[in-house]
Short mmCIF file of C-alpha atoms and ligand atoms in Angstrom, two decimals:
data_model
loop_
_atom_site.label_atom_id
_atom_site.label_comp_id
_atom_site.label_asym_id
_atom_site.label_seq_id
_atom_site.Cartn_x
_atom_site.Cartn_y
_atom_site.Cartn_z
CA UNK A 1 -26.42 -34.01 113.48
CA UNK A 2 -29.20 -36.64 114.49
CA UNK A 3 -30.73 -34.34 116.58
CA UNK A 4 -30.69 -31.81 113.90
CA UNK A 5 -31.83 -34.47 111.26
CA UNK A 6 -34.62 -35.45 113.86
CA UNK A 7 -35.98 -32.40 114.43
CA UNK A 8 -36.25 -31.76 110.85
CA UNK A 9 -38.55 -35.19 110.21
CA UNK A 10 -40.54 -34.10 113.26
CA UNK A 11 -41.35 -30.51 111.71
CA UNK A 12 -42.21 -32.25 107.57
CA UNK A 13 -45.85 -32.81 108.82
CA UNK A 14 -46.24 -28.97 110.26
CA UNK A 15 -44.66 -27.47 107.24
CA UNK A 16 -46.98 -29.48 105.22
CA UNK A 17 -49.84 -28.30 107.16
CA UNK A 18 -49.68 -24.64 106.10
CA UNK A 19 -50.69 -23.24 102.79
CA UNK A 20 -49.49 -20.70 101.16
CA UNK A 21 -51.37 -17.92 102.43
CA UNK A 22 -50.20 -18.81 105.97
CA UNK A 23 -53.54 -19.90 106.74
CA UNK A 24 -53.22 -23.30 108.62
CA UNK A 25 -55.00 -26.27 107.22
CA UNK A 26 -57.93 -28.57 108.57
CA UNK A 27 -57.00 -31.87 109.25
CA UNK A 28 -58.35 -35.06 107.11
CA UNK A 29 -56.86 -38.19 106.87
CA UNK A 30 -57.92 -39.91 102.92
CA UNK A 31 -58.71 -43.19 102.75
CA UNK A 32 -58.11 -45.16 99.33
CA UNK A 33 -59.80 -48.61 100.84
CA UNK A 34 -63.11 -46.76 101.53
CA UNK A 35 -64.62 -47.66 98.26
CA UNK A 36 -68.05 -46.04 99.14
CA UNK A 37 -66.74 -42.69 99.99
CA UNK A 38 -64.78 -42.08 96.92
CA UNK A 39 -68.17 -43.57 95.06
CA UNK A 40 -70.06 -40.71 96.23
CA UNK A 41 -66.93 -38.55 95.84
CA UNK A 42 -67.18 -39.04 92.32
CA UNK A 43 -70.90 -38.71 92.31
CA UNK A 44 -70.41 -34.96 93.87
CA UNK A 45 -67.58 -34.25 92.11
CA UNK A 46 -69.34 -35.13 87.98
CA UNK A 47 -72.16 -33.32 90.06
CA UNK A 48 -70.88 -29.90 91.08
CA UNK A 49 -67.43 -29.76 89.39
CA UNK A 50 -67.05 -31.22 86.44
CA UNK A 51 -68.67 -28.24 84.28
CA UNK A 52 -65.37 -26.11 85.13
CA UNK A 53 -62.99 -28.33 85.96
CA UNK A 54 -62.35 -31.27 83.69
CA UNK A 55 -60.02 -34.19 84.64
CA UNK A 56 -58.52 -35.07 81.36
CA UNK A 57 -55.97 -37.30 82.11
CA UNK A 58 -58.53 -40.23 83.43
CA UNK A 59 -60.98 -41.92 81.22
CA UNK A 60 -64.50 -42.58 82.74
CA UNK A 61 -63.79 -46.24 82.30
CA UNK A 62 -61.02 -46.43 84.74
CA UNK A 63 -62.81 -44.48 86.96
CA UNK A 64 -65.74 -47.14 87.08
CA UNK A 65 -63.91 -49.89 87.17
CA UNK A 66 -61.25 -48.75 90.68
CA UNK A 67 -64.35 -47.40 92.54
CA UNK A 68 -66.42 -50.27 91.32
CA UNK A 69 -69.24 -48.99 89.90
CA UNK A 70 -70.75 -50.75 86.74
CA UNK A 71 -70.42 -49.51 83.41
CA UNK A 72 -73.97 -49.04 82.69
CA UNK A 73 -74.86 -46.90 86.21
CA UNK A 74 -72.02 -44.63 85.59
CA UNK A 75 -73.46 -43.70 81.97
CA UNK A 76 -76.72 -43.51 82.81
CA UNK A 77 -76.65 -41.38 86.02
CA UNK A 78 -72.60 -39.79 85.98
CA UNK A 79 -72.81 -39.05 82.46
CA UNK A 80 -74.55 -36.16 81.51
CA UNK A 81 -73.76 -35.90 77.99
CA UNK A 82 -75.11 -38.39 75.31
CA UNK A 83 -72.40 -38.18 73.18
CA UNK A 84 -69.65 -39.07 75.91
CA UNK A 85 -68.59 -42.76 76.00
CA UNK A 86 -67.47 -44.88 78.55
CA UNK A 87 -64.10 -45.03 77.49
CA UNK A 88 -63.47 -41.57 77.03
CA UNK A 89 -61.18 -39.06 78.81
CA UNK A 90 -62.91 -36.64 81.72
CA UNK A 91 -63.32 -33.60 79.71
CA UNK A 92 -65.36 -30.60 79.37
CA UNK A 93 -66.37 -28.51 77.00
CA UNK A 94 -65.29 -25.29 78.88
CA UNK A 95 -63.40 -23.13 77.49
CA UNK A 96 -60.03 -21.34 78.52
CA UNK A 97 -60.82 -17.74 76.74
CA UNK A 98 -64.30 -17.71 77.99
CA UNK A 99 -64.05 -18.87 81.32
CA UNK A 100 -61.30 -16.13 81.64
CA UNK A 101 -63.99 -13.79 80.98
CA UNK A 102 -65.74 -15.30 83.19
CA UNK A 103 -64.23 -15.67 86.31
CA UNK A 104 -61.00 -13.23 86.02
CA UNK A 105 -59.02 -16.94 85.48
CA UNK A 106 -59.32 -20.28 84.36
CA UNK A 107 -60.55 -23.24 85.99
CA UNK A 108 -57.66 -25.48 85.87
CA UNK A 109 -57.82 -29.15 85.15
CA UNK A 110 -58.31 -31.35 88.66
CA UNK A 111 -56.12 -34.32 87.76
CA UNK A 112 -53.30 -33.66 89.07
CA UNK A 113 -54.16 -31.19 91.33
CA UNK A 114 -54.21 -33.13 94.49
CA UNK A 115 -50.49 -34.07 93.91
CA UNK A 116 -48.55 -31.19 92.54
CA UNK A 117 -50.20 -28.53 94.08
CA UNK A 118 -52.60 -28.98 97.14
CA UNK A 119 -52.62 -32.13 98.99
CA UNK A 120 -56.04 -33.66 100.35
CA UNK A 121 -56.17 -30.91 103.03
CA UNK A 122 -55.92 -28.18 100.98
CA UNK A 123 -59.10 -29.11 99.01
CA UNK A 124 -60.63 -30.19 102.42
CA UNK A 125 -60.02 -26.52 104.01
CA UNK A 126 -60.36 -24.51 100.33
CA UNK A 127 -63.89 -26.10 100.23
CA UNK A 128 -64.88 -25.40 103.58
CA UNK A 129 -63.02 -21.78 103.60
CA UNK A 130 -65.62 -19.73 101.29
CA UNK A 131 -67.24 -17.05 103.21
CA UNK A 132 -69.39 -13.47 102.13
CA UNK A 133 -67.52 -10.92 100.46
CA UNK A 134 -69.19 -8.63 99.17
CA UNK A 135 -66.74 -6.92 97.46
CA UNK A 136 -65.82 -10.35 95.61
CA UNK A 137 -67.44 -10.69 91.67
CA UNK A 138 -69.77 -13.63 93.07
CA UNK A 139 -70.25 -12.40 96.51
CA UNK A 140 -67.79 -14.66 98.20
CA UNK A 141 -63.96 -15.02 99.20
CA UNK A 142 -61.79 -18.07 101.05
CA UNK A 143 -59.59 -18.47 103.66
CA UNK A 144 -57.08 -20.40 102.21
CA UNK A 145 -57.41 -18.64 98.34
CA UNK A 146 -57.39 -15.13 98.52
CA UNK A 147 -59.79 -13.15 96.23
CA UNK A 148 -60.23 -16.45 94.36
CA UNK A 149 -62.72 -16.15 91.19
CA UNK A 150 -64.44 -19.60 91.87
CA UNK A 151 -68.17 -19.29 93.18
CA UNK A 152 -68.92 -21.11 96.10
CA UNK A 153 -70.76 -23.98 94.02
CA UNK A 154 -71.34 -25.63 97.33
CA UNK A 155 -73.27 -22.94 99.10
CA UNK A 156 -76.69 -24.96 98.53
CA UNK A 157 -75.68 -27.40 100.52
CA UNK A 158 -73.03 -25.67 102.85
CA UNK A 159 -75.15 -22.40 103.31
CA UNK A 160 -73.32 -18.98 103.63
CA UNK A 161 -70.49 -18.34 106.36
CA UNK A 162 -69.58 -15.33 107.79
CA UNK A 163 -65.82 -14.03 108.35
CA UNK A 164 -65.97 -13.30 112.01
CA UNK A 165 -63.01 -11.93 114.61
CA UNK A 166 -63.30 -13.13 118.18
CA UNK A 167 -62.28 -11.40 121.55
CA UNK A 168 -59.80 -14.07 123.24
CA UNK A 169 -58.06 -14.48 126.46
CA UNK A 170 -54.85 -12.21 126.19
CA UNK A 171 -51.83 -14.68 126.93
CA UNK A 172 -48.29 -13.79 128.18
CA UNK A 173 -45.19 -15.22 126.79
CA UNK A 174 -45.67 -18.31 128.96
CA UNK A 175 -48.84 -18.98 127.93
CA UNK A 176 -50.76 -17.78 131.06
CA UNK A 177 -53.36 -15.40 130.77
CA UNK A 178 -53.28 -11.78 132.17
CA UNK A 179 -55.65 -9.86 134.14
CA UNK A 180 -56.46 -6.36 134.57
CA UNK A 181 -54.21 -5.18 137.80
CA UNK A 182 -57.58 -3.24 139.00
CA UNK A 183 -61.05 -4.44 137.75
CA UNK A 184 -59.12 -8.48 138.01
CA UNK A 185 -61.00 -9.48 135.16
CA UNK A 186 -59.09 -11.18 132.65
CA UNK A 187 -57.41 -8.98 129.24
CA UNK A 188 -59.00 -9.69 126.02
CA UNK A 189 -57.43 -8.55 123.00
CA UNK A 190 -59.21 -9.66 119.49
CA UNK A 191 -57.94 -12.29 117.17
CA UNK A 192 -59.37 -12.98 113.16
CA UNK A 193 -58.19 -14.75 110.70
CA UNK A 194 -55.43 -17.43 110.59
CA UNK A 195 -54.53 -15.89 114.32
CA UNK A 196 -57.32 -17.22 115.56
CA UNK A 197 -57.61 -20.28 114.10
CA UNK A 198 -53.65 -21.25 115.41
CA UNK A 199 -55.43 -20.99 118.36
CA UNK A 200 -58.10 -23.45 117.90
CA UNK A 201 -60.62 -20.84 117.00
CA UNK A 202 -62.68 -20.81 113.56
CA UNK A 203 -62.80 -17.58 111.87
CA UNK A 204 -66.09 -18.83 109.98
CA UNK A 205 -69.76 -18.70 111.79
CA UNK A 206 -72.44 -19.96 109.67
CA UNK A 207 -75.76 -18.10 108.86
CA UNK A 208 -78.20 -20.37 110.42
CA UNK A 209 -80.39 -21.52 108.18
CA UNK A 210 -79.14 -21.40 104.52
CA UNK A 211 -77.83 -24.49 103.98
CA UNK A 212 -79.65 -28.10 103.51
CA UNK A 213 -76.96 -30.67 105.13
CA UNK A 214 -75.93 -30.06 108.77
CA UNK A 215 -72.07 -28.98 109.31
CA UNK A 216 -71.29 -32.49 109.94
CA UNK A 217 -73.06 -33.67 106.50
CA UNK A 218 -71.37 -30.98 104.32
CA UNK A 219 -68.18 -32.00 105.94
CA UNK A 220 -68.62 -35.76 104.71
CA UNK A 221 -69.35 -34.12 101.53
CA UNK A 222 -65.95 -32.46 101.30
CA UNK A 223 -64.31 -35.03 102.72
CA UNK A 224 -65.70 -37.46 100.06
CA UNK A 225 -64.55 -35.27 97.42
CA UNK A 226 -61.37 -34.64 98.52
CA UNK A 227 -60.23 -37.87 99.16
CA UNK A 228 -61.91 -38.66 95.65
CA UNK A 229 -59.33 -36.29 94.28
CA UNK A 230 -56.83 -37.79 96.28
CA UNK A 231 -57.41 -41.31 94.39
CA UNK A 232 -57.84 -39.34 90.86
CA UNK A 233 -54.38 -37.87 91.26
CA UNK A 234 -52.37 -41.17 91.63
CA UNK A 235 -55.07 -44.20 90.71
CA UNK A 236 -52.37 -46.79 91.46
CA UNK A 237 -51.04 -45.88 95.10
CA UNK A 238 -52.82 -48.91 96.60
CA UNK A 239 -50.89 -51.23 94.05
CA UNK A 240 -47.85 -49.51 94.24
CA UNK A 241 -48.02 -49.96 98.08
CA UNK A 242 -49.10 -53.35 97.90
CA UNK A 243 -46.49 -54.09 95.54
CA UNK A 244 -43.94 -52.54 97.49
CA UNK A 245 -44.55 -54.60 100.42
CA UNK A 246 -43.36 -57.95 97.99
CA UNK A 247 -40.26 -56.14 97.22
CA UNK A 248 -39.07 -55.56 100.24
CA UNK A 249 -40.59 -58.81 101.29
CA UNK A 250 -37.98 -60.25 98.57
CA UNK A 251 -35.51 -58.24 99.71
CA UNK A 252 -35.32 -59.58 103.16
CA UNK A 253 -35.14 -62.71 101.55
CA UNK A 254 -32.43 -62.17 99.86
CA UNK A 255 -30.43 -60.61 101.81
CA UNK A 256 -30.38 -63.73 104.55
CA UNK A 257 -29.14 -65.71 101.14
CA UNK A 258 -26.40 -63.25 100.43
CA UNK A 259 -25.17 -63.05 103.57
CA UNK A 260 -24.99 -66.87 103.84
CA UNK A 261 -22.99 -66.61 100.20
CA UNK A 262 -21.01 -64.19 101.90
CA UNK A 263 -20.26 -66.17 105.10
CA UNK A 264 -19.27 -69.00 102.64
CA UNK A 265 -16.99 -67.06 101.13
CA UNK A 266 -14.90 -65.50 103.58
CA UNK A 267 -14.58 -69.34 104.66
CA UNK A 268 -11.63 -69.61 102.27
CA UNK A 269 -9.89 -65.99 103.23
CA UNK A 270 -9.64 -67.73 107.19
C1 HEC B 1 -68.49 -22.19 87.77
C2 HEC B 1 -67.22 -22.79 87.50
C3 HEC B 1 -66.59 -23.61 88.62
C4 HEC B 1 -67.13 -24.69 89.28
C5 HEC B 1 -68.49 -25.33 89.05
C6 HEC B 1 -66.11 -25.15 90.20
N1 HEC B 1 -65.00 -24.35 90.12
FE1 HEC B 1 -63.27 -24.62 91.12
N2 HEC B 1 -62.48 -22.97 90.23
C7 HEC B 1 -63.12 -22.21 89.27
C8 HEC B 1 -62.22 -21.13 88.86
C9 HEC B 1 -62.55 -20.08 87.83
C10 HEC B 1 -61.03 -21.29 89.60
C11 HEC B 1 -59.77 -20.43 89.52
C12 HEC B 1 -59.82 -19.40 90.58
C13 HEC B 1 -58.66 -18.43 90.54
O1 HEC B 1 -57.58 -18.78 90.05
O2 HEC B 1 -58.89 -17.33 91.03
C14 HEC B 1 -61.23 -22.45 90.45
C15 HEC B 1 -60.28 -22.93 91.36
C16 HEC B 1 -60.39 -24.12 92.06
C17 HEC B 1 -59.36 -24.68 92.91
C18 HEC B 1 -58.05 -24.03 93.23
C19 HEC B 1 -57.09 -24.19 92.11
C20 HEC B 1 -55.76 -23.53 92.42
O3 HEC B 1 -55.26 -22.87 91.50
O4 HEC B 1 -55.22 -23.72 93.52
C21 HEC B 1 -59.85 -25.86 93.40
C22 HEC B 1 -59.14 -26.83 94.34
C23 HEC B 1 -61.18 -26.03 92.89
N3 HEC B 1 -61.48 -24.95 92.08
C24 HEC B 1 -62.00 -27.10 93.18
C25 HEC B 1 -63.32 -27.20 92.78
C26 HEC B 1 -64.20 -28.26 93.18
C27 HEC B 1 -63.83 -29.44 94.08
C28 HEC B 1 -65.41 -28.01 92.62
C29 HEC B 1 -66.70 -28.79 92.75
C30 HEC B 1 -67.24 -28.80 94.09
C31 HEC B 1 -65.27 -26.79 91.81
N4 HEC B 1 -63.98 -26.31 91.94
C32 HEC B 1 -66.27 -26.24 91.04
C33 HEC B 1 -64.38 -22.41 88.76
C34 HEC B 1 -65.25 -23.40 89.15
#
């Protein structure tokens, strides 16, 4: 039964790691105490997102003051419109029937998102999975969302990818890999797709040239927002954590009293 229950706690983590279309997830790590990542998070998120995808159970206000940025910076350059005041809730003015029209399905709100539906590295790999399509409305499709209607907003900064099978060492059951009994050169066999990337491959080449930031800047970029989505979708982890240190701080504490009382106790059953 340990074993069993074990093995089980050892596998959470790898079930977690694969989405729903089987397609297995990049790694990231968020990080709530990194104050200047989620910063710019927000920054690229109010940037590139917000126009489709509001985040209506937060107010501005609270957003400012956890990431620490001062009232009057975040409504003069995360603002956009006039009319919106500090202490109002992250909406947007899009709306449901149109955006239908639009992209063949709503944008849904962001809020949440990061809790109930994809974790951190879903948005991580999602944002770094769009690739050229052409059969797709906007020209592009993603690894992780299948014939999804979102454009890739990011492709400015990204650039375009290409989907992309590779020819791979042909492996035997254990692992070792085969060669041909005549020419000796080793078997090939090709591999796309979520194959491929189970065995540390990438499906995705980039078109040299059609993107500003360098692979490593665009993936700071996602990261940023993701774990800035992370933060949005529970804004009071850290304090719930820290608080949850004192109460099991307390108790420890009192349980060393209670057993004492206890001790004292079974004094007068002896
Ligand atoms: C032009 C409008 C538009 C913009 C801008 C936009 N999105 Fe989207 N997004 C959509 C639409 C439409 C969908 C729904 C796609 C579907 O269901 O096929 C979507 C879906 C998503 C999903 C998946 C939701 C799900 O159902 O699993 C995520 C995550 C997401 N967007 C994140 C972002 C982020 C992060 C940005 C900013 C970098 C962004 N989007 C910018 C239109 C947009």
């Amino acid at each position: 039964m340990r074993r069993l229950l074990t093995a089980f706690v050892l596998l959470l983590p790898m079930i977690a790691l694969a989405s729903e279309s089987g397609y297995p997830l990049d790694e990231m790590e968020p990080d709530l105490h990194d104050k200047a990542s989620l910063q710019r998070g927000a920054k690229t998120y109010l940037n590139y997102c917000m126009g489709c995808h509001s985040l209506q159970y937060q107010r501005y206000i609270r957003t400012a003051d956890d990431l620490g940025i001062p009232h009057d910076l975040m409504l003069e350059h995360l603002i956009f419109d006039p009319n919106v005041q500090i202490g109002d809730l992250m909406e947007n003015s899009m709306s449901i029937e149109s955006s239908k029209n639009w992209f063949g399905a709503a944008p849904p709100d962001l809020t949440l998102y990061s809790k109930l539906k994809g974790g951190p590295e879903y948005v991580y790999t999602y944002l770094r999975g769009f690739y050229e399509d052409p059969d797709r409305p906007f020209g592009v499709n993603n690894t992780v969302f299948e014939n999804v209607g979102m454009p890739h907003v990011l492709v400015e900064l990204q650039g375009l990818q290409r989907y992309v099978c590779k020819q791979v060492p042909k492996l035997t059951e254990n692992g070792t890999k085969t060669r041909d009994r005549k020419t000796l050169q080793y078997v090939t066999e090709e591999k796309c797709g979520a194959e491929l990337k189970e065995i540390g491959g990438s499906p995705l080449e980039l078109v040299e040239g059609t993107g500003t930031l360098t692979p490593e800047e665009y993936d700071q970029v996602v990261y940023d927002l993701s774990n800035f989505l992370y933060y949005i979708a529970e804004p009071v982890r850290l304090e719930r954590q820290r608080i949850g240190v004192y109460v099991l701080l307390f108790l420890a504490f009192f349980y060393v009293l209670t057993y004492l009382l206890g001790r004292e106790y079974k004094k007068d059953f002896h």
